[in-house]
Structures are given as C-alpha cells and as structure tokens.
Coordinates of C-alpha atoms in Angstrom, one line a residue:
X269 CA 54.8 76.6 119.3
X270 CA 54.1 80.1 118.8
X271 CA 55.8 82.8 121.5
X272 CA 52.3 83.3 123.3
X273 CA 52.5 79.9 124.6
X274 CA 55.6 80.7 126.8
X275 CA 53.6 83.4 128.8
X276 CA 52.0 81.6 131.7
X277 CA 51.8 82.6 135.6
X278 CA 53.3 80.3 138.0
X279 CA 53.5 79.5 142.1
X280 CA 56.2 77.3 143.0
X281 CA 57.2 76.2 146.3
X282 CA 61.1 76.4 146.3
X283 CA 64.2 75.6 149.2
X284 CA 65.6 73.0 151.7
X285 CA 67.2 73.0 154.1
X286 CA 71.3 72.6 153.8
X287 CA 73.0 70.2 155.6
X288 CA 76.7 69.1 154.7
X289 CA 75.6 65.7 153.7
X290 CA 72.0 66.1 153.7
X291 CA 69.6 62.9 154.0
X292 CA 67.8 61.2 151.3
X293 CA 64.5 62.4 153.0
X294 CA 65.4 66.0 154.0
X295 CA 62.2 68.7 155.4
X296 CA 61.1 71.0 152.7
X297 CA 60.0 74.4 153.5
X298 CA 57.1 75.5 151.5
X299 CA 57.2 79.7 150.4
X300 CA 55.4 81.2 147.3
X301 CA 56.9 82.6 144.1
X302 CA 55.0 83.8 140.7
X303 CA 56.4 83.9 137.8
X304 CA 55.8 84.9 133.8
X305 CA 57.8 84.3 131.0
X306 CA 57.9 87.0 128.1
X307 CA 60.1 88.2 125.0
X308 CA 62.0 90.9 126.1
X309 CA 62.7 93.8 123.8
X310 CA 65.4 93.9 121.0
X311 CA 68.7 95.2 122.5
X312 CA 69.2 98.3 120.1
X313 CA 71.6 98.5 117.6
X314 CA 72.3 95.2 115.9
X315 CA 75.6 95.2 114.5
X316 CA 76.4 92.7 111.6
X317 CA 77.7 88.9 112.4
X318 CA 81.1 88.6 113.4
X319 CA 83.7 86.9 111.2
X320 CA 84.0 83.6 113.2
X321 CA 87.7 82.8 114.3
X322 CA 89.6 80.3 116.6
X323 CA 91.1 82.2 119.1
X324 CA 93.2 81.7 121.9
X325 CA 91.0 83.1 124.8
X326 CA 89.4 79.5 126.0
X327 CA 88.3 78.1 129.1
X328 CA 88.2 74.9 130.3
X329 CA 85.2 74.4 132.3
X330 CA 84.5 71.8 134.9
X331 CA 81.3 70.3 136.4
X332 CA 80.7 71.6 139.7
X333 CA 79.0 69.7 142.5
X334 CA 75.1 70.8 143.0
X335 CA 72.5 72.2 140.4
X336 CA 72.5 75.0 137.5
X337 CA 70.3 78.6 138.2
X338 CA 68.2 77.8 134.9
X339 CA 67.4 74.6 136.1
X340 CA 65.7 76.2 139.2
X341 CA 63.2 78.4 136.7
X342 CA 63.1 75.5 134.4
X343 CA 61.8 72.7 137.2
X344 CA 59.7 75.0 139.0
X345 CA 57.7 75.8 136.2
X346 CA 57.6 71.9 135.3
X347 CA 56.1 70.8 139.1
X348 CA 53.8 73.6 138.6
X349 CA 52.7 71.9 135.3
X350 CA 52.6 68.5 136.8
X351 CA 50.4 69.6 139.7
X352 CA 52.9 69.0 142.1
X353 CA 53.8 71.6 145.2
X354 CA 57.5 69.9 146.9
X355 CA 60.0 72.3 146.8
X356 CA 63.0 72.4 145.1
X357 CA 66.2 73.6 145.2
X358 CA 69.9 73.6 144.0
X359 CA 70.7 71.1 147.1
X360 CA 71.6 67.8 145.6
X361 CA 68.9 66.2 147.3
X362 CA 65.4 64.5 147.1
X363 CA 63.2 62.0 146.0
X364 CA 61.3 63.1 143.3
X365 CA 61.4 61.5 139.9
X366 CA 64.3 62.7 138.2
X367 CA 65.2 64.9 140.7
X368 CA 68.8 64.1 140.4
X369 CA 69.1 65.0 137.0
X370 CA 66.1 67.7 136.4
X371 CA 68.9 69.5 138.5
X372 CA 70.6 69.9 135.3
X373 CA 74.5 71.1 135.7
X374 CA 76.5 73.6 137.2
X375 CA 79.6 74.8 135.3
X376 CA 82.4 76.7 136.6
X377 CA 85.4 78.1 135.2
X378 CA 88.8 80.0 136.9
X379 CA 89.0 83.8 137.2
X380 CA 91.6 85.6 138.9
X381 CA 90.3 88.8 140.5
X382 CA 92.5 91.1 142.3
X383 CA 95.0 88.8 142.2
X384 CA 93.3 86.0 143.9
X385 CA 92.6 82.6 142.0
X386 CA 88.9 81.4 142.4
X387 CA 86.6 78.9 140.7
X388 CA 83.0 80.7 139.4
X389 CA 79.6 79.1 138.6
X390 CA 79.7 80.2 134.7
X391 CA 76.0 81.5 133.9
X392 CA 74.6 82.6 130.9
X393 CA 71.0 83.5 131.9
X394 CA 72.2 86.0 134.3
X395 CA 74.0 89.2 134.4
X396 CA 76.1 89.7 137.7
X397 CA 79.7 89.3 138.7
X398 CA 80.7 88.5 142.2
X399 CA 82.7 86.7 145.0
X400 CA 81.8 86.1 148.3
X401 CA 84.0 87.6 150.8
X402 CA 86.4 87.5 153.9
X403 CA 84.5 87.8 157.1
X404 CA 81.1 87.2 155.6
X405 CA 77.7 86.3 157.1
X406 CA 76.5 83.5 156.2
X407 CA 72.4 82.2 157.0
X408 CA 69.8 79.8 156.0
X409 CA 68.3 80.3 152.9
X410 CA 65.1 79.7 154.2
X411 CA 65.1 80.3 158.1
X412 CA 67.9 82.8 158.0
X413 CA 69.0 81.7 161.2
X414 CA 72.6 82.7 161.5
X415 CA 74.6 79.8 160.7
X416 CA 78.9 79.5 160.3
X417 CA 80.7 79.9 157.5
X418 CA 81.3 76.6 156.1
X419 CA 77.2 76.5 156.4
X420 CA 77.5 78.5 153.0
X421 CA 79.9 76.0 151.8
X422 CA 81.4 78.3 149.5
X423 CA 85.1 77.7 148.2
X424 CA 88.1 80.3 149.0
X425 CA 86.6 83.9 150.1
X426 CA 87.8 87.0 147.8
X427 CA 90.2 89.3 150.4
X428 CA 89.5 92.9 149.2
X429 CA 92.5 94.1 151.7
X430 CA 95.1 91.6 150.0
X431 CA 94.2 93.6 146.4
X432 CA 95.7 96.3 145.4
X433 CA 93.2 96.9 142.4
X434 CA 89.7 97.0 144.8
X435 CA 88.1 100.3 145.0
X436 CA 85.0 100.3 146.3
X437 CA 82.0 102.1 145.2
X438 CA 80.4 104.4 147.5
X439 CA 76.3 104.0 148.3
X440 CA 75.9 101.2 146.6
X441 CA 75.1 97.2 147.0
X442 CA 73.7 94.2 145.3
X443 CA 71.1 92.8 146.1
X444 CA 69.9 88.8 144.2
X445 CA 67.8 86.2 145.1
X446 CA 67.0 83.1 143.2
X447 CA 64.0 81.1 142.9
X448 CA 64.7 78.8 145.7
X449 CA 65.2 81.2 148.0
X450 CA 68.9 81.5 147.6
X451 CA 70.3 85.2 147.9
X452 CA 73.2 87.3 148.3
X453 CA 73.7 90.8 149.1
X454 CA 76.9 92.7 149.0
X455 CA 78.8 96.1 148.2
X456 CA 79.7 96.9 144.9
X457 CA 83.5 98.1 143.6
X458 CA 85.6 97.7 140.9
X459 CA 88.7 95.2 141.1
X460 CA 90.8 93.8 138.1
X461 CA 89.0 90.4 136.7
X462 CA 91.1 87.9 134.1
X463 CA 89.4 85.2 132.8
X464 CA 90.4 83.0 129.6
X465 CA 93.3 85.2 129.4
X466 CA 91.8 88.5 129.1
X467 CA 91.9 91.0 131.6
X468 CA 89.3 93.9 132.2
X469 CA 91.7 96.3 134.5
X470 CA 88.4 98.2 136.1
X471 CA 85.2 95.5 136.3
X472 CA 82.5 96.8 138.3
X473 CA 81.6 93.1 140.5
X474 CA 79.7 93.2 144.5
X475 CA 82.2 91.3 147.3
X476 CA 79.1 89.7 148.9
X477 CA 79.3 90.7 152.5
X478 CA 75.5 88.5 153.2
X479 CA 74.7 85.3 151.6
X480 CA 72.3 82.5 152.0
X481 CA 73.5 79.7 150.1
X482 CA 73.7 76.0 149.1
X483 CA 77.6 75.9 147.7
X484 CA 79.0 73.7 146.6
X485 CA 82.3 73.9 148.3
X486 CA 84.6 74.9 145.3
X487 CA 83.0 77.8 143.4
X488 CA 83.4 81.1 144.8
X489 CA 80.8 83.1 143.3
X490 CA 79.3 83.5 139.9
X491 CA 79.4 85.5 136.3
X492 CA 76.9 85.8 134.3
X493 CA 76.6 86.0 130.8
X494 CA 73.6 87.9 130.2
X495 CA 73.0 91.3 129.0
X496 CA 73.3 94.7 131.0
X497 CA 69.8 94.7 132.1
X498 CA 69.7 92.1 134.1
X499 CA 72.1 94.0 136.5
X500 CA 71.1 94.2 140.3
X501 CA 73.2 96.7 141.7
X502 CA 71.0 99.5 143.9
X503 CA 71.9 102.8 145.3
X504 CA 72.5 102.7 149.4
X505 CA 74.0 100.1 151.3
X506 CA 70.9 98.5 153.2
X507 CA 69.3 95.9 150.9
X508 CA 66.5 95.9 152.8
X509 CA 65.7 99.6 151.3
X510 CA 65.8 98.1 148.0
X511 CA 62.6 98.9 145.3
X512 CA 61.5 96.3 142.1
X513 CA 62.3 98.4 138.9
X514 CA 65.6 100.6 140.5
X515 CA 68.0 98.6 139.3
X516 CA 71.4 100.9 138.3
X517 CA 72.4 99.0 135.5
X518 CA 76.2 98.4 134.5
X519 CA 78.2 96.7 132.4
X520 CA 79.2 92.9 132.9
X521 CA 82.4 91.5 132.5
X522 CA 81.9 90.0 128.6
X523 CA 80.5 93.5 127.9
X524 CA 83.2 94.9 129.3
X525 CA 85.5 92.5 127.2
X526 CA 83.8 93.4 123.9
X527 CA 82.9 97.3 124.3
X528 CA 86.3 97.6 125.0
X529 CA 87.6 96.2 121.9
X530 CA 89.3 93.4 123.9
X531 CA 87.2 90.8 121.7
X532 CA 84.8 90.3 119.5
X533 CA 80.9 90.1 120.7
X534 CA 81.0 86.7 120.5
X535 CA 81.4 83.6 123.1
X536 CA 80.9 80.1 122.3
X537 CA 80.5 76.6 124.3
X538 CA 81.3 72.6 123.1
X539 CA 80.1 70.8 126.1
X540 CA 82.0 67.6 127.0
X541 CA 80.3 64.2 127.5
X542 CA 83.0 62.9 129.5
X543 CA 81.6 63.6 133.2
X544 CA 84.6 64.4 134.4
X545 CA 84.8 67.3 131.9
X546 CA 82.9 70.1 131.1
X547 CA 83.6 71.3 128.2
X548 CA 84.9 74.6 126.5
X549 CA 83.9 78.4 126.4
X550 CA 85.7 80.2 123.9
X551 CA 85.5 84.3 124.1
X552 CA 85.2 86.2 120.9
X553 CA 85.5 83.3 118.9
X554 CA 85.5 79.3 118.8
X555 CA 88.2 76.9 120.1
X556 CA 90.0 74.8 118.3
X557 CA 88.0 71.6 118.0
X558 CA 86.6 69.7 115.6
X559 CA 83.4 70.5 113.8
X560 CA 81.5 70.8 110.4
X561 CA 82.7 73.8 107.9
X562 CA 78.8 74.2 107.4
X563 CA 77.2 77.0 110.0
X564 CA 73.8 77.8 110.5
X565 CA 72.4 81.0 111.5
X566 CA 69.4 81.9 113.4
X567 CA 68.0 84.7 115.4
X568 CA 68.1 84.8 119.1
X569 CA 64.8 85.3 120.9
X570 CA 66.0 87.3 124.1
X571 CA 63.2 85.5 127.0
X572 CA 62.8 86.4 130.0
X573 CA 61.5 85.3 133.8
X574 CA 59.2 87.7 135.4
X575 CA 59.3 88.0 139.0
X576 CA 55.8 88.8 140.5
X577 CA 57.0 92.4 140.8
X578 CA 57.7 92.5 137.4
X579 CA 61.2 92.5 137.8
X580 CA 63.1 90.1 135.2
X581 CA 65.2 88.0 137.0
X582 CA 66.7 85.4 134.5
X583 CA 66.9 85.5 130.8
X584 CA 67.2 82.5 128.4
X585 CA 68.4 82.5 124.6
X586 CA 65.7 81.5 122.7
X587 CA 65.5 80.0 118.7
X588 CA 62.8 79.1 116.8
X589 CA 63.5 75.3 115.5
X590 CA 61.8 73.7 112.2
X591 CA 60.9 70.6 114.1
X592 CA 62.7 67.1 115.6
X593 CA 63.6 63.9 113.0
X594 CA 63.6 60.8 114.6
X595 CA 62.9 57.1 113.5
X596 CA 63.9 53.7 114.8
X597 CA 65.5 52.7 111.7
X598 CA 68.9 53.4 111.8
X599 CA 69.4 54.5 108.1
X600 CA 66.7 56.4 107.9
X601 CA 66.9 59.8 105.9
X602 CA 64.8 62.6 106.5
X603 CA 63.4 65.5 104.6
X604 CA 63.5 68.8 106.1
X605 CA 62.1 70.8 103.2
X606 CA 58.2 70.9 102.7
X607 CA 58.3 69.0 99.2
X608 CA 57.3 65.4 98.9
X609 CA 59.9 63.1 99.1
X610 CA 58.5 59.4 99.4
X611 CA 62.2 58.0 100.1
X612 CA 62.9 60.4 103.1
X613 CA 60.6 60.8 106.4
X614 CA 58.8 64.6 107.4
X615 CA 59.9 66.4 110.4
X616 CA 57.4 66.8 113.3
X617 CA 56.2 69.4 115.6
X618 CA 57.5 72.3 112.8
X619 CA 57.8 75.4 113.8
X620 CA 58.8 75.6 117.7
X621 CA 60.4 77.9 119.9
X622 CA 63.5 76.1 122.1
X623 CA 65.3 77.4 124.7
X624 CA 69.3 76.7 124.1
X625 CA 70.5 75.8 127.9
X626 CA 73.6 74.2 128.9
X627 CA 72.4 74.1 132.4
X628 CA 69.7 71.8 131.7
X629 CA 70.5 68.0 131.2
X630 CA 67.7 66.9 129.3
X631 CA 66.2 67.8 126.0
X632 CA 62.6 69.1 126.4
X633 CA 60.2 68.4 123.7
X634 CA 56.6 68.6 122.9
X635 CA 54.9 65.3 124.8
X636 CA 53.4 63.8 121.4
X637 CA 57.1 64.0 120.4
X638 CA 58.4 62.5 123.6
X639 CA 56.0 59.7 123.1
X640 CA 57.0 59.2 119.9
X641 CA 60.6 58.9 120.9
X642 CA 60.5 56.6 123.7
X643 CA 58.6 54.6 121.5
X644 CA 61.0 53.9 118.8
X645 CA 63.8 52.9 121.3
X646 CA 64.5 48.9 120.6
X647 CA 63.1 47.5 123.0
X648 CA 60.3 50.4 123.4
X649 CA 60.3 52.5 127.1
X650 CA 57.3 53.7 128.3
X651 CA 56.1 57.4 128.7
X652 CA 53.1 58.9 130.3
X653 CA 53.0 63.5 130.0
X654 CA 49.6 63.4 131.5
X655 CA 50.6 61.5 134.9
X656 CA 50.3 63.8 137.3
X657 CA 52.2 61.9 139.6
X658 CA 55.3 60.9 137.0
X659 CA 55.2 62.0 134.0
X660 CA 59.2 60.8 132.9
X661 CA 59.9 58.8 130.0
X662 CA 61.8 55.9 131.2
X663 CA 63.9 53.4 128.9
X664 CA 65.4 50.1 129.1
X665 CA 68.9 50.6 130.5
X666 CA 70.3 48.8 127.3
X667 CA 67.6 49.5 124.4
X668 CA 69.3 50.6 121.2
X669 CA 68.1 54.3 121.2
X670 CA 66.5 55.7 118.0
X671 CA 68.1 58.2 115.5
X672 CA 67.3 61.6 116.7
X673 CA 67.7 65.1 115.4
X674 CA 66.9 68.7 115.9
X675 CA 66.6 71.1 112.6
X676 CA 67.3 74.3 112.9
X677 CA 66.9 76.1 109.3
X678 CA 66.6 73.1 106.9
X679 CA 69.6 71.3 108.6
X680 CA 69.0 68.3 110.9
X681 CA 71.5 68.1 114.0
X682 CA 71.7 64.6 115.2
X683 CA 72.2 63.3 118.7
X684 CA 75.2 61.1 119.4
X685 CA 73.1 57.5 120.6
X686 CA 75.7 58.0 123.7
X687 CA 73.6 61.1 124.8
X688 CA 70.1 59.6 124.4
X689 CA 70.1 57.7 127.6
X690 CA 70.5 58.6 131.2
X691 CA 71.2 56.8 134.4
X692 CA 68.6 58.0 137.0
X693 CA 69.7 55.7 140.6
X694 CA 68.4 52.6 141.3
X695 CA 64.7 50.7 142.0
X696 CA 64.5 49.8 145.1
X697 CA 66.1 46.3 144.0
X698 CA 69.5 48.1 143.1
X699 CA 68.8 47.2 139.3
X700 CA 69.6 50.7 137.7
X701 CA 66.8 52.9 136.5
X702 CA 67.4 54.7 133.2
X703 CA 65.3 57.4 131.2
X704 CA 65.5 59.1 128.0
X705 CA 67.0 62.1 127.2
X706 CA 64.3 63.3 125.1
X707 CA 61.8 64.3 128.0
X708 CA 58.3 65.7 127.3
X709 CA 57.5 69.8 128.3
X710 CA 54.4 69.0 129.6
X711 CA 53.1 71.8 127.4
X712 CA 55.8 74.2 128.8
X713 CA 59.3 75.3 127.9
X714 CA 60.8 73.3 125.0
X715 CA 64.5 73.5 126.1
X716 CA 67.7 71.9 124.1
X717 CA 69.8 70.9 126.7
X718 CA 73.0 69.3 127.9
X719 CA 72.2 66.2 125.7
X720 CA 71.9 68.3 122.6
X721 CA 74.1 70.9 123.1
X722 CA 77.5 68.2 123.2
X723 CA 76.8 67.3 119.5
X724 CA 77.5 71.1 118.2
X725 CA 79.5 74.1 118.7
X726 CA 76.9 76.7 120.0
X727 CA 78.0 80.3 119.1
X728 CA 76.1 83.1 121.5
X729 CA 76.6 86.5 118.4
X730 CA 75.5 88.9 121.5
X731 CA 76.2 92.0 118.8
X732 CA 74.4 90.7 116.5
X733 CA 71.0 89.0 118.6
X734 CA 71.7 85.7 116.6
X735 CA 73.1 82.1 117.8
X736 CA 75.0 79.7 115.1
X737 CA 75.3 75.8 115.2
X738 CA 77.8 73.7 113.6
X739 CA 77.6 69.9 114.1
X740 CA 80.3 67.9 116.1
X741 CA 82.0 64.7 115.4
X742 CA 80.8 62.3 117.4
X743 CA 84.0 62.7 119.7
X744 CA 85.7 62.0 122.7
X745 CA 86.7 65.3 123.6
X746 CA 90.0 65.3 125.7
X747 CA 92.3 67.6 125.2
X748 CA 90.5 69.6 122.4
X749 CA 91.1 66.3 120.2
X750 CA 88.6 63.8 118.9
X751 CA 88.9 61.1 116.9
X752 CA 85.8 61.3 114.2
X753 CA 83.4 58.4 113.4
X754 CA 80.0 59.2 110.8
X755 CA 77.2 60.2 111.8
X756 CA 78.1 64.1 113.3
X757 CA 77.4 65.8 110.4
X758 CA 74.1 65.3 108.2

C-alpha cells in the first residue's frame, strides 16, 4: 500500500461518560474531530545503528485496566471507515462489535519521580511526561462539570512539596487533549525521574493541576516515547491562551537518557501473552530473553495524526512489510523471494506499509487478506469488510487456526497459533464468541499489533530512524525464561 493511501480526512464522534462501574448501555455524547494522517519529516542527523546489547536497564510492564491512546486514533478512524458515528472512548465500556478488544491495551510501568513511587501509562506514540497532582481538579471529560477526585480515578497523586528535587518552571504549562475528549493541563518543572534504573537528575515533566480523565485507578500519569516534537508545553499559565503551532518543544525523558550518554538510542519491547503480564521494555538495549541470532533491519516511517489545526498530535512507527504468508496446511513452506518456486507458496498483498503498535490487540490487514485468513481456519469463520454494520472476522472458538506470517525483508515472522484467536464475550446464549486476530483495515491503517508483536523482539533504533525484529520462541514468558518448542524461528 503505497504512503498516499494513509492520508485521508476524518470526523469521529469520541467520549462517554465515566462512571465507576459504568453500565453495559452507558449515554454517548456526540462532538466532532478531523483528522489526517501524513509522513512526518526525517528527524536530522541519522547516526549509524547501534551495537545491540543485553543490558540491565529493564522494565517489567503490566497491563493496566482501560484502553491504549493509539487505539483511540486507530478505532476512530476504523468507525469512520465503517460508516458508523457512536463514540468511543478509553472507558471500558460498550456494545459495539469488538469494542472490548478494538480498545487494544494499556501498558504501564514504575517510575519514581521526586522520590515518590508511581505506576505510568507507557506510550510510544506520544511525547510528554507527567503526573497528576495533589490537590488537583478534576471534571468530566465531556460536560466538564466539576466532579471529585476519585471521578478522575487516577492512582497516587505526585506531592511537589514532599520533593526536594521539584523546581518549577516559571510561565509555562501543558496543555493535551486526546481524541476522545480526554485532556490535561498542568505547570511544567523539572523534578528527578528514575525509571528502569536510570535516573535523569533534571527532567523537564507538567504536575497536572486540571484533568478530565477516564483512569484507570492505578496509573498516575503517562510517558511517552515519541520524539521532541510532539512536545506540548506553552508559554503562560492559562491554557485557555494557548495557539495550534506554539508548541516550546523539549526534551522527553528517553531523550534525555540517550543525549546524555546514559544509554544508547535504543529501547526495545517483548510483549507477554500471559494476561497477567505485560511484557518487557528494555532501554538502550534488549533484555535477556530468548530469541533468534538472526536480526532484520528496516527503516522506520515516522507517521503522524493531524489534528484539524494542523497540529500533530500522535505519531506511529511505521515499516514497509513485503507481504503476509498464510496457508491452512500446517507444513506449508513459503517463498518470500520473487523467483518461481513450485514447492513453496507466494506471499500476498507485497509491498505494504504497517504500523508497529503494541497498543493495539489485533493485527490489521488488507480485507482480501483477512478473508483469506479466516477462511483457512479448520473449520472456516466467516468475514464480511464491506458490512457496514459489522465488518469483524469471527472464528469458531475451537478451529485449528492457519499458519500465519508477516515478512519483513525476505524473512517470514510467524504467529504463535495461541495468538490467532480471541475471546470477544458471549452471544446472548452465554456460548463464548471468538474472532480472529487477523482483522481486515477496511482499506485503512494496516497495523501489526499486540498479536504479532509477542512473537518477536521489536527494537525502536530512535538514532538511527530504523526498527529491527528478531523472532521469539514460541514461549511462556515468566520470569524472562521460556522453554522453546519449533516453529519461532523460520
């Protein structure tokens, strides 16, 4: 899919209304967003690959309770390509076909800031640091009708008087708000942030004084992994005087951690299938698990979400893939090179762009692809892109699912049959309903998710604009451990 096909205009209606233990059936407000998606320009200077190393600065993330930020841009985009106007939001809510997981997943991860031990939504598509903080305010998202504290359900406030590190910066505040209507606001300082054992002793970060949020009741605020210009800090103190396009940009914390000569310009993730896990993020090199010797290497594709004022307000990594292998005969072999090979099967849909998003659940492919796939599960599920009312690809709850793969510069990276189906609730008989993992874009955003990204070790080489994949045993990943069985590496 060439790049052009990404750069589309889009309303969505976005938010809901939070409620501790919201409804099945909750109101949904209805407000307008538009949005484009373009390639954003290359960063500068591209330094050379860094020498990959297993290092010691590793996080274990957890799953957090609620729904990722890319998953917002990712799903409002899909119900505008499906014709449908509900809202949606990170509220773990709602009746819509896969609503549940279309959500995708939040991760979080420790951080001690000043001091102060908190849990942080971990975000790669954007660029801020901060905590919310003692003696808040806290509104609807939607309404903002003042509401209590606990409304915000955020998890332990950041004390800036309990630090001894906090300066704050004079005349200036943040100012974010997300695509269901979700924002914060604070004033900006710089306080002493740790995270995977590496300290940054000044980090510039906002201890949100205003927020309108759906928490989640653990995480305290957010870090993003994205680059410096995606930074939303503004001179003043009254958000409401902020302009599109006067953003004063700064340095985030992994910048920080790498212009500073703390690490290497490198972070990589191994997502965990256990559900009760999350997974890994090593910074300036890989953890210690297992994985192929054999890496492949392939230029990043820095995309980007438009606001209507131009504005970009989320950024995904984007690679270009050769194309998807996939066959219901178990020992099948495929050929990823363009020479005839009568013994081995072709790829299809060569040459696409793919968003690499741990935030999103499900794999995202072209919709003759997705057909294809639900197809070749034994027994066969059925799958309908042009519905306008449903277009998911469901699957027998117990079909044996097809070999599938992704091949990323001639090397095919194969999806653990664990990963290629998905609970989504029950029918209204209680008999469980379950979908595949390979879903179709509806002509959209072709996005390897959650599903795809557990069977490698994803390295994000921010210095040098390129991403590398090595396959994963097919694993059980515990405490960094796995005991191998064939089929991880091809």
């Amino acid at each position: 899919m060439a790049l052009a096909a990404f750069l589309f205009a889009l309303s969505v209606s976005a938010a809901a209304i939070k409620l501790k233990e919201p409804p099945l059936a909750s109101p949904v407000p209805h407000f307008e967003h538009a949005y484009t998606v373009s390639r954003l320009p290359s960063r500068g200077s591209i330094q050379a690959m860094s020498e990959l190393r297993t290092v010691d600065s590793v996080i274990r993330l957890t799953r957090g309770n609620g729904s990722s930020l890319s998953s917002l841009y990712v799903q409002a985009m899909r119900l505008q390509d499906t014709g449908r106007k509900e809202g949606y939001s990170r509220l773990t809510t709602g009746s819509l076909p896969l609503v549940n997981i279309e959500q995708g997943t939040v991760f979080l991860a420790p951080v001690t800031v000043g001091g102060q031990d908190f849990d942080v939504v971990i975000d790669t598509g954007s660029s801020d640091p901060w905590l919310v903080s003692t003696g808040f305010d806290c509104v609807d998202p939607y309404t903002h009708d003042d509401e209590p504290e606990d409304y915000c359900y955020f998890g332990p406030l950041y004390n800036p008087s309990q630090s001894t590190t906090f300066t704050p910066i004079p005349n200036r505040n943040l100012n974010l708000s997300y695509a269901d209507g979700e924002f914060i606001n604070g004033l900006m300082g710089y306080e002493s942030f740790t995270m995977g054992g590496i300290t940054i002793p000044q980090q510039q970060f906002s201890a949100v004084n205003f927020a309108g949020w759906y928490g989640d009741g653990i995480s305290s605020g957010l870090v993003g992994f994205a680059y410096r210009t995606l930074t939303s800090a503004y001179a003043g103190t009254d958000p409401k005087a902020d302009k599109a396009g006067h953003q004063i940009s700064y340095d985030p914390s992994f910048v920080n951690m790498y212009t500073s000569n703390t690490t290497a310009p490198v972070f990589s993730m191994a997502m965990s299938r256990n559900e009760n896990e999350g997974g890994v993020m090593a910074l300036g090199g890989i953890p210690d698990i297992p994985h192929s010797p054999c890496w492949i290497s392939v230029p990043i594709i820095p995309v980007g979400v438009n606001a209507s004022s131009g504005e970009v307000v989320y950024e995904f990594y984007t690679i270009v893939i050769d194309g998807y292998a996939y066959s219901s005969d178990q020992s099948a072999q495929f050929n990823p090179y363009a020479s005839a090979n009568s013994r081995k099967r072709s790829l299809v849909g060569n040459g696409t762009q793919a968003i690499v998003d741990s935030g999103t659940s499900l794999m995202y492919v072209a919709n003759d692809v997705a057909v294809g796939v639900t197809f070749a599960f034994t027994p066969p599920g059925t799958c309908d892109p042009s519905s306008r009312t449903d277009p998911t690809c469901y699957v027998p709850c117990h079909s044996i699912p097809p070999v599938f793969g992704v091949t990323i510069k001639k090397k095919v990276f194969f999806v653990n049959a664990q990963d290629m189906i998905l609970q989504n609730g029950v029918d209204d008989n209680g008999i469980p309903v379950c979908i595949s993992a390979v879903q179709a874009d509806l002509k959209g955003l072709t996005i390897l998710g959650d599903s795809w990204m557990k069977n490698v070790l994803a390295v994000f080489d921010i210095g040098a604009e390129m991403m590398r994949f090595s396959a994963r045993e097919f694993y059980g990943l515990g405490s960094y451990g796995a005991t191998a069985s064939p089929g991880g590496y091809s």
